[in-house]
Amino acid sequence: MSYRAKSERAFEAARQFLVGGVNSPVRAYQAVGGVPPVIASGRGCRIQDVDGNEYIDWVGSWGPLIVGHRHPDVVAALRQVIEERGVSFGAPTELETELASRVVEAVPSIERIRFVNSGTEATMSAIRLARGATGRDAILKFEGCYHGHSDGLLVEAGSGAATLGHPNSPGVPEAISALTAVLPYNDLERVREFGEQHGERIAAILVEPVAGNMGLVLPEPGYLEGLRECCDRWGSLLVFDEVMTGFRVARGGAQERWGVRPDLTVLGKIVGGGLPVAAYGGPATLMDQISPAGPIYQAGTLSGNPLGMAAGCATLDLVARPGFYEGLEETGRAFEEGLREAAASNGVPVQVNRAGAMLGLFFSKDPVKDFSRSAATDDAAFRTFFHSMLEQGVYLPPSRFETFFLSSVHGPDDIEATVRAADVAFGRCRAS
Ligand code: KE4
């Protein structure tokens, strides 16, 4: 009997009621094939499936769990809300101010903030604010960057010169996607050329300052600074989507690490410690144009939810501790070097890209600096590697277009076990 018999049965049962058996597509394992383990529990950096198999978890709920599963401080904060306060009021609570003050203290470009419930909602709202504040309709995003599933962002690169987007999903009207221009990531010359003709129509440039949704791709030297200059020249707003990088690549996010100040910042994942929390923020002069302070509407029944605020506060208090990011850097370096050595000793050409506690692995002998290069990497090799690692108890993101997420509770033993498994898995890749 398969070592995943209960997962197979549980996933079959899920498919009866849940579309594709999941509540978010990537979890269905379509990019790698096979049945996903159905997870029963997690603690620290390890998770267990319903068959009792244990895995070292390098997904961490896609980024939120930078202090691992069920950190005692997070559990205690949630327990206190449940036992002494209540789970939702739809009214002002001090917990919202508590979390907001922690974000403002950590991210200098944020003076005022609005909490929402997902990264999608946060980027959608930030774009509405940029449009309302500039009086312009068009936005510019980059190929391979993902900002959630709002209509205007489910857009792929247009044909050639036009560069205005076309829908990449049924249900998205051409009229909406035509307002979104799409250019290759890391190509500043193309942005400058685009700006000569279209710059004055652009409300915002929206970018993942470190791209984590085409695999992990770092900004080229000067790229983010160049986007800042373009926005200043065009009169457009620079919006950093730091849903993934916020509190991960540095306490102040990529804007702190690269020293480039956006006009608006989008946060998610870590800011809610695993609960459904996201946010957008920036200078009061911009943010106070959002209702009820200003005319641009945005609302949400469960925004600022006490459970999410409590988990977020506990998590941000942990990341604020002295040495937290130095420890993550140490783990990241050991993981990166271990993967490189394991691949090299098996003669498998790979690229390992890393920014602090987020890491990407590409099966390619050439550097990966944009989506077209990422799409050209060896998918079959990734799938072989992925399944070998899973069988050996290492839980990786099930797509070469995703990112590995490190936590403060991954220790040397976890790195060593992962690298040992990678040595076997790279051997399988070479053999196949
Ligand atoms: P959500 O709406 O899924 O909370 O956030 C959307 C989003 C926005 N911006 C960035 C940079 C993101 O990475 C995301 C979501 N990330 C994916 C991982 N590639 C979440 C996993 C999933 O879609 O299930």
Coordinates of C-alpha atoms and ligand atoms in Angstrom, one line a residue, residues 24-27 61-62 117-121 123 146-149 208 210 212-213 241-245 266 269 278 401-403 405, ligand 1:
S24 CA -5.7 27.6 -4.2
P25 CA -4.6 26.1 -7.5
V26 CA -0.8 25.6 -6.8
R27 CA -1.7 23.2 -4.0
S61 CA 2.5 28.3 4.0
W62 CA 4.1 30.2 1.1
N117 CA -7.4 40.2 4.1
S118 CA -5.2 39.0 1.3
G119 CA -2.3 40.2 -0.9
T120 CA -4.7 40.3 -3.8
E121 CA -7.0 42.8 -2.0
T123 CA -2.5 45.3 -4.4
Y146 CA 2.4 37.9 -9.6
H147 CA 0.4 40.3 -7.5
G148 CA -2.8 38.3 -6.8
H149 CA -5.7 37.6 -9.0
E208 CA 8.0 42.7 -6.9
V210 CA 12.6 40.6 -5.6
G212 CA 9.4 35.3 -6.2
N213 CA 6.8 34.1 -8.6
D241 CA 4.6 44.5 -3.8
E242 CA 6.4 43.2 -0.7
V243 CA 3.8 40.6 0.1
M244 CA 6.6 38.0 -0.1
T245 CA 9.7 40.1 0.7
V266 CA 2.0 46.2 -0.2
K269 CA 2.0 36.8 4.5
A278 CA -2.4 41.9 4.3
F401 CA 8.1 29.1 -10.6
E402 CA 7.9 29.3 -6.8
T403 CA 10.3 30.1 -4.0
F405 CA 10.9 29.9 2.2
Ligands
KE4_1 P1 -2.8 36.4 -1.8 O1 -4.0 37.0 -2.5 O2 -2.6 35.0 -2.3 O3 -2.8 36.5 -0.3 O4 -1.5 37.2 -2.2 C1 -1.2 37.4 -3.6 C2 0.3 37.7 -3.8 C3 0.6 39.0 -4.0 N1 1.9 39.4 -4.2 C4 2.9 38.5 -4.2 C5 4.3 38.9 -4.4 C6 2.6 37.1 -3.9 O5 3.6 36.2 -3.9 C7 1.3 36.7 -3.7 C8 0.9 35.3 -3.5 N2 1.9 34.3 -3.5 C9 1.6 33.0 -3.9 C10 2.9 32.2 -4.0 N3 3.4 32.3 -5.2 C11 0.6 32.4 -2.9 C12 0.3 30.9 -3.1 C13 -1.0 30.7 -3.7 O6 -1.3 31.3 -4.7 O7 -1.7 29.7 -3.2

